[in-house]
Tab-separated table of C-alpha atoms in Angstrom:
chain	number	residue	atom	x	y	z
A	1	UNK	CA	-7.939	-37.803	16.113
A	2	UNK	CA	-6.657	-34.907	18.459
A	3	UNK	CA	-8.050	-31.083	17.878
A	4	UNK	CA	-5.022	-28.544	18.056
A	5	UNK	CA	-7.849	-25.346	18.342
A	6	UNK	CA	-6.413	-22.100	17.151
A	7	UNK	CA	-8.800	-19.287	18.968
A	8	UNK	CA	-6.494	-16.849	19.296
A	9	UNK	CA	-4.119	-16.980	16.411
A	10	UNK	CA	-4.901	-15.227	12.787
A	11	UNK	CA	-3.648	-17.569	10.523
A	12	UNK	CA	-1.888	-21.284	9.710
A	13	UNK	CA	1.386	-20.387	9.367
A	14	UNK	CA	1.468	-18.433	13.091
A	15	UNK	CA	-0.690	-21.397	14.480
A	16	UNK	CA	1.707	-23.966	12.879
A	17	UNK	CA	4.546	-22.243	15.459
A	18	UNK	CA	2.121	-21.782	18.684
A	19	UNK	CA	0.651	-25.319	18.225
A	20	UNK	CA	2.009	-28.007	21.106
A	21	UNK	CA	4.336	-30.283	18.771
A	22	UNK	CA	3.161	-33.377	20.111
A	23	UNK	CA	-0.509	-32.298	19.008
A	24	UNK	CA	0.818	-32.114	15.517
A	25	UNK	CA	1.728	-35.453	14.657
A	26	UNK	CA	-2.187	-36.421	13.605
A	27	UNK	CA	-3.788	-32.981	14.515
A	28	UNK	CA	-6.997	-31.387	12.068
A	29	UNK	CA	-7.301	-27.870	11.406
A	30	UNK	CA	-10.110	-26.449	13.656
A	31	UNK	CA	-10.701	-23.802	11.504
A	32	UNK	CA	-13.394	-22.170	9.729
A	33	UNK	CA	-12.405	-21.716	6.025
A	34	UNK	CA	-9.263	-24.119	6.198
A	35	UNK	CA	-9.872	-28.014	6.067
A	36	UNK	CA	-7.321	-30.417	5.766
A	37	UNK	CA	-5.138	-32.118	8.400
A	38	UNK	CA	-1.600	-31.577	9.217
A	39	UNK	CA	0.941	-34.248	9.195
A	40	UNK	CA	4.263	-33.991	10.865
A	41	UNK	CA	7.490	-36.318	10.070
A	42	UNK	CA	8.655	-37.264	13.459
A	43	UNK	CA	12.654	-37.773	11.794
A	44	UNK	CA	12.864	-34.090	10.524
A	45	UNK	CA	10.178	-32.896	12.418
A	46	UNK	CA	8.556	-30.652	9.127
A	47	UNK	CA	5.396	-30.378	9.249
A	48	UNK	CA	2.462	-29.995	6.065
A	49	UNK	CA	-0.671	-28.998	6.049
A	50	UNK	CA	-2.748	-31.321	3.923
A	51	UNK	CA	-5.284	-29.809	2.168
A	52	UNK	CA	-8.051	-31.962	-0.239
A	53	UNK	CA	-7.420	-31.615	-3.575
A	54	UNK	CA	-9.094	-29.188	-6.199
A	55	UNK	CA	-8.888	-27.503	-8.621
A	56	UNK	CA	-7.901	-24.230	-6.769
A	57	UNK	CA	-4.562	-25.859	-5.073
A	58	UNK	CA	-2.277	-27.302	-7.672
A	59	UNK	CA	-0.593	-28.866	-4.937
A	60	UNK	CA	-2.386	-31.085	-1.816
A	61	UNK	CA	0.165	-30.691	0.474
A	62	UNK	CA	1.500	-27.289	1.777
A	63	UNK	CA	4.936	-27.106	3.163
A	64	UNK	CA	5.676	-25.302	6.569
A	65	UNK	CA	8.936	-23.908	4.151
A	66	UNK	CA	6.449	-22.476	1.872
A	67	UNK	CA	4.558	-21.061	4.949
A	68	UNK	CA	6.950	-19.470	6.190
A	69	UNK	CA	8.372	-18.467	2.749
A	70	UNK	CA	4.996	-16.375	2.796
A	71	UNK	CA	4.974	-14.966	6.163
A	72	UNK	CA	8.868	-13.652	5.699
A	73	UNK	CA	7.689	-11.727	2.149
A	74	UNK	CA	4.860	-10.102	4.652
A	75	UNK	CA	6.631	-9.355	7.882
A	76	UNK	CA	9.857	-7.803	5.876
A	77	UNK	CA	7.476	-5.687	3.885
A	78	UNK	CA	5.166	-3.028	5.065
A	79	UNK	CA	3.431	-3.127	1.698
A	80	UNK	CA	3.400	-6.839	-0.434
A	81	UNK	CA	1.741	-7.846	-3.053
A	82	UNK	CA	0.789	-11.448	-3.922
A	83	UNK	CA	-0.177	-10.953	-7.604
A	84	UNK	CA	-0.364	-12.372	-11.117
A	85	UNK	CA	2.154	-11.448	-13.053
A	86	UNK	CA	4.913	-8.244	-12.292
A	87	UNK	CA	3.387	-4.410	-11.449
A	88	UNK	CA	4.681	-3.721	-14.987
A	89	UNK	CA	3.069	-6.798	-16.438
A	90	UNK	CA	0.169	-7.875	-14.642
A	91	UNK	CA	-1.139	-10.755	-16.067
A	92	UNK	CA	-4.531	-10.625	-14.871
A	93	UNK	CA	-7.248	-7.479	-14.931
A	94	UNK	CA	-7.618	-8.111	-11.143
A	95	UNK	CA	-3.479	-7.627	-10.463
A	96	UNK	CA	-3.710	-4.806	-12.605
A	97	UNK	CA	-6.378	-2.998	-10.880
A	98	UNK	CA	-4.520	-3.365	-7.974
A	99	UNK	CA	-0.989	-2.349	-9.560
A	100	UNK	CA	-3.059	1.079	-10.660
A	101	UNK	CA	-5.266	1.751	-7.741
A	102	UNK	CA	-2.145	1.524	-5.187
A	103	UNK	CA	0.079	3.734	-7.909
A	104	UNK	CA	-3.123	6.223	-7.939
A	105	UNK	CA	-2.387	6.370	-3.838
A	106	UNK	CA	1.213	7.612	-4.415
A	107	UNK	CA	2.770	4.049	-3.744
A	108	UNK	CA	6.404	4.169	-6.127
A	109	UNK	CA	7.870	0.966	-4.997
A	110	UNK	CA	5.322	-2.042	-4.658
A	111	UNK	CA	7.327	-5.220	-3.294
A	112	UNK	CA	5.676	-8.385	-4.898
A	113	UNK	CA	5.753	-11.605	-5.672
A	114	UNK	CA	4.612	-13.433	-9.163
A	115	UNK	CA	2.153	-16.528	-7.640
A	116	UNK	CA	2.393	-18.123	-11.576
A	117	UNK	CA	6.062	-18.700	-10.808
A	118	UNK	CA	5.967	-21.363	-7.762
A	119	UNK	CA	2.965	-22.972	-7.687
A	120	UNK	CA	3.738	-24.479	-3.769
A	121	UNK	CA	4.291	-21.012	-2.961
A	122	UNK	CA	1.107	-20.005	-5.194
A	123	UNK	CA	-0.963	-22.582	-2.439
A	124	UNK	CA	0.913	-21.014	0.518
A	125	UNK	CA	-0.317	-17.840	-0.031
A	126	UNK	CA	-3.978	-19.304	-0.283
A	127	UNK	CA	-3.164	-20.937	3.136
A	128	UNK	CA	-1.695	-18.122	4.915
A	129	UNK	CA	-3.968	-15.526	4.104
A	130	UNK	CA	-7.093	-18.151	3.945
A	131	UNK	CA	-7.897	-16.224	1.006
A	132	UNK	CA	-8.455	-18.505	-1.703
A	133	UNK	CA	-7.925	-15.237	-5.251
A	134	UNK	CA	-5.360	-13.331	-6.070
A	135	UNK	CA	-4.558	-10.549	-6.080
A	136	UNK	CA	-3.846	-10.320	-2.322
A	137	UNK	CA	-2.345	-7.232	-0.739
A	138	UNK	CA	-1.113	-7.228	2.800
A	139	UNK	CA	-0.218	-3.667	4.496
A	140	UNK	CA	1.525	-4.206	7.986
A	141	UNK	CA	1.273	-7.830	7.842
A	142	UNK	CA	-2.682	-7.500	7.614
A	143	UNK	CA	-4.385	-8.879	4.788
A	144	UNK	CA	-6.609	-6.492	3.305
A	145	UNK	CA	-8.133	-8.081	0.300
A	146	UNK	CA	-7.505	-8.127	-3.576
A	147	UNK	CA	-9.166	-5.936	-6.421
A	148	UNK	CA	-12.913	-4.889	-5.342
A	149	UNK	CA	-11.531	-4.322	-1.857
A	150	UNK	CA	-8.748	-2.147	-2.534
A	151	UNK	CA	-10.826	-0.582	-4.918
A	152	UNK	CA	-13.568	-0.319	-2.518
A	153	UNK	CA	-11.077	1.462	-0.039
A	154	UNK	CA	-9.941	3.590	-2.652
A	155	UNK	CA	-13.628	5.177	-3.620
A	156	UNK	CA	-14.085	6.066	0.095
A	157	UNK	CA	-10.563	7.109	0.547
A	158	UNK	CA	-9.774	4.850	3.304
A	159	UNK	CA	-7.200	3.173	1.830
A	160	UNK	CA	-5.461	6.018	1.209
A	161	UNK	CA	-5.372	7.261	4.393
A	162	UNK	CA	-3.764	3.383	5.592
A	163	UNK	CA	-1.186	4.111	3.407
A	164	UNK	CA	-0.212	7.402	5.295
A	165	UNK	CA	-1.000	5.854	8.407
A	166	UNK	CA	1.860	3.596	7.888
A	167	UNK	CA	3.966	6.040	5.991
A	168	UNK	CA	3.926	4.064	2.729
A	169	UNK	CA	3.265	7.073	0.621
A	170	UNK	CA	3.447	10.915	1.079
A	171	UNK	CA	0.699	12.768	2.613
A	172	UNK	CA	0.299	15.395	-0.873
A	173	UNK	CA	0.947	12.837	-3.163
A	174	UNK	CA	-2.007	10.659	-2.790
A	175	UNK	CA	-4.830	11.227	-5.001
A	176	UNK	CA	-8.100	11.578	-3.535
């Protein structure tokens, strides 16, 4: 079975585009953190990343749709949210801590997206970001991390100054 390596390329969904198509049709995933094996349909030419089944994907196959569902959410946002729930409703302590430490920044607006909704999409995130909990929060199209890390950034002010660095809240309104 052929090895499509990714080196230089930060996650699946960016690799899945770069990759030679006719390395798809019965490449692996060289890639630390990701195992599986994609599979391409030579008639439409879609390709899935297969991914063993657990208990943390409720689906074992991820579509390039989804993929790319995921990486339009993070490139048309400067600041998205992959949580649990709704920033009004989080329905998890970890979406909420993230909901409160970003509103105790200055963010107003947080663009999301409810992962209990769509569970393909749900596994798409987990792909993309090879970042298997939620919360995840992406700021310029960079995953930084979920609850501890945000929360982390917070304490030493760091994330506040990321914010303002990319102009996502106003310099005397966050809190130090």
């Amino acid at each position: 079975m052929p090895i499509c390596w990714r080196r230089y390329i930060g996650n699946v969904a960016e690799w899945l585009r770069r990759c030679p198509a006719k390395a798809l049709g019965s490449a692996r995933v060289a890639s630390p953190g990701i195992r599986g094996s994609l599979a391409v349909s030579p008639s439409t030419g879609g390709a899935n990343l297969l991914l063993p089944p657990d208990e943390s994907n409720s689906r074992s196959a991820v579509s390039r749709e989804a993929l790319d569902r995921v990486a339009e959410l993070v490139k048309n946002n400067e600041l998205f949210a992959f949580i649990k729930g709704s920033p009004e409703e989080p329905q998890c302590g970890f979406s909420r801590v993230v909901i409160q430490v970003l509103r105790a920044c200055g963010v107003t607006s947080i663009p999301y997206q409810d992962v209990l909704l769509d569970p393909e999409l749900r596994a798409a995130v987990r792909v993309y970001g090879q970042w298997e909990t939620f919360p995840q929060v992406y700021i310029h199209q960079e995953l930084i991390g979920g609850a501890d890390i945000l929360l982390d950034m917070f304490k030493k002010q760091t994330l506040q100054e990321l914010l303002q660095k990319h102009s996502l809240v106003q310099e005397d309104s966050a809190h130090p």
